Short mmCIF file of C-alpha atoms and ligand atoms in Angstrom, two decimals:
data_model
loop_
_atom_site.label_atom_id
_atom_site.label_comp_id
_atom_site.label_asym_id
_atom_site.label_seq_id
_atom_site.Cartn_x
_atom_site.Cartn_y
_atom_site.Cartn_z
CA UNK A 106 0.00 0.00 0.00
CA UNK A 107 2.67 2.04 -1.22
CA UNK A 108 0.48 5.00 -2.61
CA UNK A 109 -1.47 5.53 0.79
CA UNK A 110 1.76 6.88 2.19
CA UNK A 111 1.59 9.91 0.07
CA UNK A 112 -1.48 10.12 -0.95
CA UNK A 113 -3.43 13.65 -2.52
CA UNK A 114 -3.25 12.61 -5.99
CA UNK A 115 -5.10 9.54 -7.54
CA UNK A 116 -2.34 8.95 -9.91
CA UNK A 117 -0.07 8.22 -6.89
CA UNK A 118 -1.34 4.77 -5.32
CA UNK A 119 -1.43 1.59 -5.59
CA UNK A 120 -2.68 0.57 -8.90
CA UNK A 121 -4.03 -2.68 -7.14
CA UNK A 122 -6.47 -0.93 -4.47
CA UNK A 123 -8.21 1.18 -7.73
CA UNK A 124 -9.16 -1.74 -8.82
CA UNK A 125 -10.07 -3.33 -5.97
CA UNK A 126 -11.59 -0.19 -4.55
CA UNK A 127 -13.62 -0.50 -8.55
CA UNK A 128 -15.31 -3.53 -8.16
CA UNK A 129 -16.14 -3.48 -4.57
CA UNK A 130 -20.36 -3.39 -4.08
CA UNK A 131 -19.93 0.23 -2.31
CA UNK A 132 -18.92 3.76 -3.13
CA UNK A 133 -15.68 4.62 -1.94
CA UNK A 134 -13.88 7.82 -1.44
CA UNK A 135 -10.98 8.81 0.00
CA UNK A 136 -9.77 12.25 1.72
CA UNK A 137 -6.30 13.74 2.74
CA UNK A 138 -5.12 15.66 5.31
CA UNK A 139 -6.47 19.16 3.95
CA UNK A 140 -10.12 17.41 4.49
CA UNK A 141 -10.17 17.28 0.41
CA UNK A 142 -11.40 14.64 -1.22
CA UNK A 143 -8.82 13.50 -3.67
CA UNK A 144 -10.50 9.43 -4.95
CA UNK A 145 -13.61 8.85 -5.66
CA UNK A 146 -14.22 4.62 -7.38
CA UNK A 147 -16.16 3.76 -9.82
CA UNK A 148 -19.36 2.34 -8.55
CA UNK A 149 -19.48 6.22 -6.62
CA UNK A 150 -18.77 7.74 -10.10
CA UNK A 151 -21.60 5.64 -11.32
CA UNK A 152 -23.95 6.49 -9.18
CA UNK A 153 -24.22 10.12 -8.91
CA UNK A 154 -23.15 10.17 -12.32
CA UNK A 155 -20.41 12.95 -12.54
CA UNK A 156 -16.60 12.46 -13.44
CA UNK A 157 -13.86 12.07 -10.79
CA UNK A 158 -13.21 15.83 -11.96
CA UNK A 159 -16.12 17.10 -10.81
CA UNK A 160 -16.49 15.15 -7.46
CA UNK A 161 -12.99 16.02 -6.39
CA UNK A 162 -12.28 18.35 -3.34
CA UNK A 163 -15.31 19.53 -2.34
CA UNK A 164 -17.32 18.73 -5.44
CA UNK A 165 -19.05 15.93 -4.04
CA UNK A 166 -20.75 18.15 -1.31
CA UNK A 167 -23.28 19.14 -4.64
CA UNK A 168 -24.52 15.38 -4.88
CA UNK A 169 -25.92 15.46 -0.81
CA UNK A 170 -29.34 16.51 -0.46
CA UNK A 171 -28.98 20.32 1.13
CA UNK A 172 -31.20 19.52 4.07
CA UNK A 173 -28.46 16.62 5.12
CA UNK A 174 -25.69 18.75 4.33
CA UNK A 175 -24.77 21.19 7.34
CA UNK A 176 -25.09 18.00 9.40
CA UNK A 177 -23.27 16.02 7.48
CA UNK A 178 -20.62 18.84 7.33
CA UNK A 179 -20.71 18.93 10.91
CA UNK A 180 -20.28 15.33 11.59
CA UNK A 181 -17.51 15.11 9.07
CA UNK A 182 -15.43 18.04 10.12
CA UNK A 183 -15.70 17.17 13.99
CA UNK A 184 -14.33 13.60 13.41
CA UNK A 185 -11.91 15.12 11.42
CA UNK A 186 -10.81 17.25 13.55
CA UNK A 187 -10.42 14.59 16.60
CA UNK A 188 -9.17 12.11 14.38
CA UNK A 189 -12.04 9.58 14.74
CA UNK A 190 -13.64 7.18 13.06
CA UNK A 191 -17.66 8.44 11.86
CA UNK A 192 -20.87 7.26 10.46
CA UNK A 193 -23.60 9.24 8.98
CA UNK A 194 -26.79 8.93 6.91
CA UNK A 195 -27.59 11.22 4.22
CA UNK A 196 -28.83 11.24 1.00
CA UNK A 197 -26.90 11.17 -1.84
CA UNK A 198 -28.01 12.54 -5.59
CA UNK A 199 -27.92 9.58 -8.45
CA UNK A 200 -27.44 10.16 -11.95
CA UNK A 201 -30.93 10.33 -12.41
CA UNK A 202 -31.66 13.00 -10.46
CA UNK A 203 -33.43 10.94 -7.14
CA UNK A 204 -31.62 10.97 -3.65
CA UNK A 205 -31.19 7.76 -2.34
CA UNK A 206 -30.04 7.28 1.58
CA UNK A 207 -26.52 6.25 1.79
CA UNK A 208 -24.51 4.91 4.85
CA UNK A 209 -20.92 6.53 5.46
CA UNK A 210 -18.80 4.65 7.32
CA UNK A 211 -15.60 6.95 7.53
CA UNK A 212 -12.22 5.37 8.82
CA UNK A 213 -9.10 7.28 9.50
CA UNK A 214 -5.97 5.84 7.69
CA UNK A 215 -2.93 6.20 9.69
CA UNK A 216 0.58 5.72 8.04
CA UNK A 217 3.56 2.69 8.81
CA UNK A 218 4.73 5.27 11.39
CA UNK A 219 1.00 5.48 12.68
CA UNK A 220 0.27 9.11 11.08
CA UNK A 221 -2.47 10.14 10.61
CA UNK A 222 -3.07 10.44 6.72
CA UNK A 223 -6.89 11.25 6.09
CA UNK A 224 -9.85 9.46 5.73
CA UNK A 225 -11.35 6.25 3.63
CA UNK A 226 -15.20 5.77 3.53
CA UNK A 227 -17.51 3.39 1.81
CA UNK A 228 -20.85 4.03 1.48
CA UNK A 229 -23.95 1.61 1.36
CA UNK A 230 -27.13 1.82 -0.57
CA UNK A 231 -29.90 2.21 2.38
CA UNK A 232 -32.96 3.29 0.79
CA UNK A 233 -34.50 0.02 1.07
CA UNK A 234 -33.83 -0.52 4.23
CA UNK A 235 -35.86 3.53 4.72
CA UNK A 236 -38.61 2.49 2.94
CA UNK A 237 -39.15 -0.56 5.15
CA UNK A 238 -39.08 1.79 8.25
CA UNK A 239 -40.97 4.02 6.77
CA UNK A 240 -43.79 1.37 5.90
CA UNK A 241 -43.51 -0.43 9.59
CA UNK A 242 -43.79 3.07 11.07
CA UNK A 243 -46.98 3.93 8.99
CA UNK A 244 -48.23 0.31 9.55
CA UNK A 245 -48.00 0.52 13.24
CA UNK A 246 -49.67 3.77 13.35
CA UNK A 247 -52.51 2.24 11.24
CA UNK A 248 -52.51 -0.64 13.98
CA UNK A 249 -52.81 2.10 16.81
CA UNK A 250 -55.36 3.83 15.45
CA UNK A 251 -57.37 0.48 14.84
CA UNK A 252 -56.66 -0.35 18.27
CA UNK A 253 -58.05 3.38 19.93
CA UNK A 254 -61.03 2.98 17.51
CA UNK A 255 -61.73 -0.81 18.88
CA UNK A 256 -61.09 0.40 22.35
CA UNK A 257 -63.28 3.64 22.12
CA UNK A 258 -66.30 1.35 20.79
CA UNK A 259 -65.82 -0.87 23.68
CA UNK A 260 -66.37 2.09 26.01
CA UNK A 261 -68.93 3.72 23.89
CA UNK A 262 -71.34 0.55 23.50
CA UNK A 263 -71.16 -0.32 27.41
CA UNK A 264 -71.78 3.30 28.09
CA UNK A 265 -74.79 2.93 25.77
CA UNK A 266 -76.24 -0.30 27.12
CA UNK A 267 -76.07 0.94 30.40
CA UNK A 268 -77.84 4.52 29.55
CA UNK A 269 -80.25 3.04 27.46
CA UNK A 270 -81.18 0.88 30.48
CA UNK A 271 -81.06 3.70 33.00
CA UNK A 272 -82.95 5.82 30.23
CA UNK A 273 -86.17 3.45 29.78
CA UNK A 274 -86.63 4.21 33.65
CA UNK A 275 -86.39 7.54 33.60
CA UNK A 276 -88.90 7.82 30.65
CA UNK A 277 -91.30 4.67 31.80
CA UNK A 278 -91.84 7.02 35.08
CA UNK A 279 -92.21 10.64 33.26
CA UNK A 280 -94.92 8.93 31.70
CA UNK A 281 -96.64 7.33 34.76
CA UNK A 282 -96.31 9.98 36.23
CA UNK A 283 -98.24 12.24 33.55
CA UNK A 284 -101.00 9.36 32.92
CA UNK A 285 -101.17 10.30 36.65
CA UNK A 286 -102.16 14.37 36.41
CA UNK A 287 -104.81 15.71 35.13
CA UNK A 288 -104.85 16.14 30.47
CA UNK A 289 -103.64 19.72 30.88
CA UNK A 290 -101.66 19.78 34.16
CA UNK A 291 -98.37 21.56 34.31
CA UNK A 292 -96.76 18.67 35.88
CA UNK A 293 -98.24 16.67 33.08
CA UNK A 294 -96.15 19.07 30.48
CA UNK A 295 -93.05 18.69 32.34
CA UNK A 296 -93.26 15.24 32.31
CA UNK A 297 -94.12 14.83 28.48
CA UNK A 298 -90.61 17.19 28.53
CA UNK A 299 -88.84 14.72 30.33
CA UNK A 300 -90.38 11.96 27.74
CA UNK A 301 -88.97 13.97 25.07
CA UNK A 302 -85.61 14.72 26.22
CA UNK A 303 -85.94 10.67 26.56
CA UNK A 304 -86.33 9.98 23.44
CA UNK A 305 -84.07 12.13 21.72
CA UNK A 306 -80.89 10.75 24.24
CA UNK A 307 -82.35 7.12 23.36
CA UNK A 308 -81.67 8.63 19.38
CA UNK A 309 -78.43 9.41 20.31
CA UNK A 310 -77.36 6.03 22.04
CA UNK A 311 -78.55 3.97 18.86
CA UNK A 312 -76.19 6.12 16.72
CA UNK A 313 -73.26 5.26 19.38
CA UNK A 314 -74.62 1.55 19.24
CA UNK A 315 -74.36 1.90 15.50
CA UNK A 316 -70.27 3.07 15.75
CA UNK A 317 -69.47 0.56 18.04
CA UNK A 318 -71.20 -1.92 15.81
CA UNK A 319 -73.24 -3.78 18.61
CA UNK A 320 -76.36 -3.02 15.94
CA UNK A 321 -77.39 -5.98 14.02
CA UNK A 322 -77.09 -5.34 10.36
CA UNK A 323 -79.58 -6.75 7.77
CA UNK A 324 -77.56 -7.25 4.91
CA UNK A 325 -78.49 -8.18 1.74
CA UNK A 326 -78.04 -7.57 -1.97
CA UNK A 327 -78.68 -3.80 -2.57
CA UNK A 328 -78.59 -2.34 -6.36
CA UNK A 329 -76.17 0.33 -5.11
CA UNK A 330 -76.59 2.51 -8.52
CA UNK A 331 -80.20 2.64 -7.72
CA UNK A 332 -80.04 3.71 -3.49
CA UNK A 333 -77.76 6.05 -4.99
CA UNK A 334 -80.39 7.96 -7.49
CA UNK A 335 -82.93 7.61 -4.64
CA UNK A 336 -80.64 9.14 -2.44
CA UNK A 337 -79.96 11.96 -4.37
CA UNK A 338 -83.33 13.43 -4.05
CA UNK A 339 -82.16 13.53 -0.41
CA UNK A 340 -79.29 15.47 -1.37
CA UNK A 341 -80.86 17.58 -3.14
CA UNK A 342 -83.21 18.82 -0.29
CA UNK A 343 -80.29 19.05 2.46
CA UNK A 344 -77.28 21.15 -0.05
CA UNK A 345 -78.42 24.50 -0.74
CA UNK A 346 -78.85 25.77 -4.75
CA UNK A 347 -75.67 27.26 -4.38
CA UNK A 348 -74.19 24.64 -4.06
CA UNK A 349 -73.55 22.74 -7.34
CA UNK A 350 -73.60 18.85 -6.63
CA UNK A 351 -72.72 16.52 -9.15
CA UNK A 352 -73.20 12.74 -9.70
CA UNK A 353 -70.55 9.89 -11.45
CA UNK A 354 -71.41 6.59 -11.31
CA UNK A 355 -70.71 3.71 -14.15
CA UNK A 356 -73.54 2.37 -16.18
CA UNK A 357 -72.10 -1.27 -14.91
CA UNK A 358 -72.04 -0.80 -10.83
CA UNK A 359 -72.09 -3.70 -8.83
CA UNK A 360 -74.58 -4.33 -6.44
CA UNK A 361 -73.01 -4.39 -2.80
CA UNK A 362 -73.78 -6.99 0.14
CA UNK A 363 -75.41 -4.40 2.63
CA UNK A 364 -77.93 -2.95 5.00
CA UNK A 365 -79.37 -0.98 2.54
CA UNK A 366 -80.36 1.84 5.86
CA UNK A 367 -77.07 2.06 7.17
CA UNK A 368 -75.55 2.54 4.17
CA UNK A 369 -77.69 5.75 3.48
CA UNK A 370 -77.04 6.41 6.87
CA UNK A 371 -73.28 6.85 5.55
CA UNK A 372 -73.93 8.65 2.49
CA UNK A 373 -75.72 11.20 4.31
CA UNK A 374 -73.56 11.39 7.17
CA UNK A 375 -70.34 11.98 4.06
CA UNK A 376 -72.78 14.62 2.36
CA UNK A 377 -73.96 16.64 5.54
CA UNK A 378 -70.49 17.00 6.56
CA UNK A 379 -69.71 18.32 2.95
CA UNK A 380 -72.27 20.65 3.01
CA UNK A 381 -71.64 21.71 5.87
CA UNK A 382 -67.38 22.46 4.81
CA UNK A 383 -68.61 24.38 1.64
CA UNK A 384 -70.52 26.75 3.58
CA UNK A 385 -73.61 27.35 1.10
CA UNK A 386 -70.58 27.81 -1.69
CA UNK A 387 -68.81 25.70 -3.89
CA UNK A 388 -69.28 22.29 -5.35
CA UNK A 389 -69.98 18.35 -4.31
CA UNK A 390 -69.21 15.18 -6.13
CA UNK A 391 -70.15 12.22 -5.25
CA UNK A 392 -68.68 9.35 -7.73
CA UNK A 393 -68.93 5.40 -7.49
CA UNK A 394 -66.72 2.51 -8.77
CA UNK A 395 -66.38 -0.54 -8.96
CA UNK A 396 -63.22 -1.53 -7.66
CA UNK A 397 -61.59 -5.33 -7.24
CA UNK A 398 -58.69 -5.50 -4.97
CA UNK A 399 -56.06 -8.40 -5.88
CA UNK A 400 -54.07 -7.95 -2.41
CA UNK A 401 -51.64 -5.54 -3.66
CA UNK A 402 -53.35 -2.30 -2.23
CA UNK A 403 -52.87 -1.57 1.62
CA UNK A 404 -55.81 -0.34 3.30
CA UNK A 405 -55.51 2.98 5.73
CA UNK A 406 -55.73 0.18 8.56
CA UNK A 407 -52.82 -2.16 6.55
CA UNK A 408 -54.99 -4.83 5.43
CA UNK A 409 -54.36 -5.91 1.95
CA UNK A 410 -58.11 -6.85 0.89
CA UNK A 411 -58.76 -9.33 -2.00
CA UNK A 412 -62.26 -9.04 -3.81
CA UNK A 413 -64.68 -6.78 -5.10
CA UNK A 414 -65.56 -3.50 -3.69
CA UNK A 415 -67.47 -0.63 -4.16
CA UNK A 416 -66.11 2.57 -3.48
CA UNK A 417 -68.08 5.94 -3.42
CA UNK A 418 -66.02 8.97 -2.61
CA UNK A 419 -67.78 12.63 -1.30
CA UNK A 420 -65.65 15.71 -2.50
CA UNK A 421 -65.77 18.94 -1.71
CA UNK A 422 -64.62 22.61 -1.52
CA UNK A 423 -65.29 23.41 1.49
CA UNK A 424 -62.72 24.20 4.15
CA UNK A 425 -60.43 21.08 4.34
CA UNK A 426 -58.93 19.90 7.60
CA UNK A 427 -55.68 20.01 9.22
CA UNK A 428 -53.71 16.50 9.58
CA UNK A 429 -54.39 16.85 12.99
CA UNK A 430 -57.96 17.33 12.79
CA UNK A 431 -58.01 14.17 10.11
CA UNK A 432 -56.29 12.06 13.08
CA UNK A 433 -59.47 13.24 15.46
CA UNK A 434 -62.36 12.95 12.94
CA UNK A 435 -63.48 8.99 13.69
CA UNK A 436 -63.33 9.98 17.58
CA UNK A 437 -66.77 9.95 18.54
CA UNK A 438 -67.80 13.31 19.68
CA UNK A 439 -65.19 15.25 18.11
CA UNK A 440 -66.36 18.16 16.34
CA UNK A 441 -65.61 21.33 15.45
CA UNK A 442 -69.09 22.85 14.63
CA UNK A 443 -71.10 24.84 17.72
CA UNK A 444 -73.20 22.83 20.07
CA UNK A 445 -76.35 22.33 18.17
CA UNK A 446 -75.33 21.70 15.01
CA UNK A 447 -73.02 18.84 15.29
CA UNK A 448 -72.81 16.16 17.56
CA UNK A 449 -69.40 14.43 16.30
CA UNK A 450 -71.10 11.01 15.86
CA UNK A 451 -71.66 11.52 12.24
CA UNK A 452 -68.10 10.07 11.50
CA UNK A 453 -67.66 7.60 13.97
CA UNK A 454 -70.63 5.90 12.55
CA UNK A 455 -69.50 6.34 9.05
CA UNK A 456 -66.85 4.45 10.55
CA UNK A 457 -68.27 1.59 12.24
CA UNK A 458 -70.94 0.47 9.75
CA UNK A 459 -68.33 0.62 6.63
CA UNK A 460 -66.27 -1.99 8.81
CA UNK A 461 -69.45 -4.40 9.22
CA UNK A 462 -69.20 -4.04 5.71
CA UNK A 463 -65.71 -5.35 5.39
CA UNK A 464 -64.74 -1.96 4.02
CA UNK A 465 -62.59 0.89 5.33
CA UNK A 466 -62.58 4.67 4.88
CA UNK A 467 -60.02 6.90 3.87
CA UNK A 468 -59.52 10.25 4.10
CA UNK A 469 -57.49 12.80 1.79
CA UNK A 470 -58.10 16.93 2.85
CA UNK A 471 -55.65 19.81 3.35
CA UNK A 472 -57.17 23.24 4.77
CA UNK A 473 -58.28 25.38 2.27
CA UNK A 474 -58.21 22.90 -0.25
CA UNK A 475 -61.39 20.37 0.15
CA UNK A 476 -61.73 17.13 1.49
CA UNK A 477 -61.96 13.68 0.41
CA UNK A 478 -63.99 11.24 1.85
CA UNK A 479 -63.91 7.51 0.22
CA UNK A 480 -65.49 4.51 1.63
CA UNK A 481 -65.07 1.06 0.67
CA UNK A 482 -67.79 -1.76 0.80
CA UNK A 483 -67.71 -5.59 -0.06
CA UNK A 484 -69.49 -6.15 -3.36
CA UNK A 485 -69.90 -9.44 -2.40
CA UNK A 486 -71.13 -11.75 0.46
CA UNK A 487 -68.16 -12.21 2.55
CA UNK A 488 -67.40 -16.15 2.67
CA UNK A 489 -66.19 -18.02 6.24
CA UNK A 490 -64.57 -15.04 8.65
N1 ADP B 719 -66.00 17.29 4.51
C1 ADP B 719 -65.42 17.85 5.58
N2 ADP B 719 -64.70 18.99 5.48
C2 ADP B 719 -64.11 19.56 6.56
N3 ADP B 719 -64.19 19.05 7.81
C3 ADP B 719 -64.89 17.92 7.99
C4 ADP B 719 -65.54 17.26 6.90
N4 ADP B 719 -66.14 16.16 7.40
C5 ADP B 719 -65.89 16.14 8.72
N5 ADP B 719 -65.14 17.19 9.09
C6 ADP B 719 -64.66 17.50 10.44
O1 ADP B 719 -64.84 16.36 11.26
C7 ADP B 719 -65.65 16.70 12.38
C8 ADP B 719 -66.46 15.50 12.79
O2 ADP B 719 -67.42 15.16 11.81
P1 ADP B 719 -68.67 14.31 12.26
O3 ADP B 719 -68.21 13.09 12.97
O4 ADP B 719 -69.56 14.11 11.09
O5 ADP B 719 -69.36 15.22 13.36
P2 ADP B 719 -70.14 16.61 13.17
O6 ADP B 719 -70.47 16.76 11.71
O7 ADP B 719 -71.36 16.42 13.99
O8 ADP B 719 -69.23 17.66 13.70
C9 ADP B 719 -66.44 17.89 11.94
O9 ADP B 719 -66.86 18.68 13.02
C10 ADP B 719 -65.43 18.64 11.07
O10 ADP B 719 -64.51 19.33 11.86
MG1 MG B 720 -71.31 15.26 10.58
#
């Protein structure tokens, strides 16, 4: 290793290690004392794509991505400067223009007299290895989510049950006790109040029986294309003129495997929402497809479903959501309208019956910019599970 001695020039070593250094499965580069790089081999020349001219000295530096850079730099010139050994993760410019994540690995080379001459790294391909975080990560989140959303129903239907228990007392007695007054008593009133109040909190527990899913469903073939057109007259009534709403749906829909009520139930739920976001402005689509899934496509929850779906998606122009509202949206009671005009249940329930439909929802919306709302239902009687 003759040439490492005196190194600074790549004309100067060892003939052997170029070509060593040239078919080795990493990029390698080399630096001398002034921090310079001065070698460069071939796989690194052939993957960002630039001669050994233009990489040499500092030239390199171009290829990292500039939000790695400074601590790269930093990294680099500290190690440098204490004479130790590094490793650092940045991403590197290839010849076609993508960064890919590289592992340094930077070793000091010290001279037969134990000098310190510079540095030798060899860098490693990593993006894989990102992406595969990257997917776990997102995956686990999914899982989490699931998880608080299973957990939350739990809570929600026992809550229910038990209200709805407590609740058939409370009204069974109002009502005694106004078949007990006279037909236009005041306590009579009151008590047809209380009846009232009764039945509109017995309303409310079926919808959070509905998220939880503790509902029966009673499914059966439903023409979707045609609950769809009778729907729309719906619409129609609860969107304002001003609001322009349009319809796309294939001549060739598939029927879905359904409760025919509940999935109104989340049609509505997607429009009234929309309506709401556009603010008596603006426009709403509502589009259908047919949509087979061969296990490639990852749901929001990481499922990879196989079959035939249906898919209708609500868009609008109204006034988007911040990622961190999108993470709150399926919570029941979340809400961002005044008391009175939302309850936060109209989600949650979107939720829960497009599960007991084998489907999923997922959600695309950036403020100012509209949301996305697109839910997924089996087309098809689910077999076994
Ligand atoms: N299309 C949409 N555009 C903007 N925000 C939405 C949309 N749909 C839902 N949201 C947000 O999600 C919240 C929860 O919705 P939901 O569960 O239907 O309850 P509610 O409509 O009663 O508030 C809403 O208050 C709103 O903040
Ligand atoms: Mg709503």
């Amino acid at each position: 290793m003759n040439g490492l001695q005196v190194p600074n020039t790549i004309t100067e070593y060892d003939e052997r290690f170029r070509i060593m250094a040239d078919v080795a499965p990493v990029l390698i580069w080399m630096a001398g004392l002034d921090k310079l790089c001065y070698f460069f081999n071939q796989p690194w020349l052939d993957f960002t794509g630039r001669t050994m001219e233009q990489e040499m000295g500092n030239g390199w530096a171009e290829g990292v991505h500039p939000d790695d850079f400074d601590r790269c730099l930093h990294i680099y010139t500290s190690a440098f400067d204490a004479r130790e050994d590094f490793r650092m993760e940045y991403r590197l410019r290839r010849h076609d223009g993508g960064y890919r994540w590289i592992l340094d690995t930077g070793r000091k080379i010290l001279d037969e007299k134990g000098d310190f001459r510079g540095y030798i790294g060899s860098c490693v391909d990593i993006q894989d290895l990102k992406d595969a975080e990257e997917r776990a990560r997102a995956l686990q989140d999914q899982v989490y989510q699931a998880q608080k959303m299973e957990a939350i129903g739990t809570l929600a239907a026992g809550l229910a049950h038990d209200l709805k228990n407590m609740l058939l007392v409370v009204r069974g007695n109002a009502e005694l006790i106004a078949m007990q007054t006279g037909p236009d008593g005041k306590v009579r009133d009151q008590a047809m109040k209380i009846v009232a109040s009764s039945d509109r909190a017995s309303e409310l527990l079926r919808k959070l029986l509905i998220f939880s899913r503790r509902e029966p469903m009673k499914k059966e073939m439903v023409d979707s294309a045609a609950a769809l057109k009778e729907l729309m007259e719906l619409v129609r009534a609860i969107v304002p003129k001003s609001v322009s709403v349009e319809l796309d749906a294939p001549e060739d829909l598939w029927p879905v495997y359904g409760d025919v009520r509940m999935l109104e139930q989340v049609m509505l739920n997607l429009v009234t929402n929309a309506r709401d976001a556009v603010g008596g402005k603006g426009s709403i689509k509502i589009a259908m497809r047919n949509r087979p899934f061969d296990g490639r496509e990852g749901t929001p929850e990481g499922n990879f479903p196989v079959g035939r779906f249906v898919s209708m998606e609500v868009v609008d122009t109204g006034t988007g959501m911040t990622p961190e509202q999108i993470g709150h949206v399926f919570e029941p009671f979340f809400t961002t309208k005044a008391a009175g005009e939302g309850t936060g249940l109209g989600l949650p329930i979107v939720y829960g019956i497009v599960k007991e439909h084998g489907g999923w929802v997922e959600v695309e919306s950036s403020p100012g910019q509209g949301s996305r709302f697109t839910i997924f239902v089996r087309a098809d009687p689910e077999t076994g599970a």
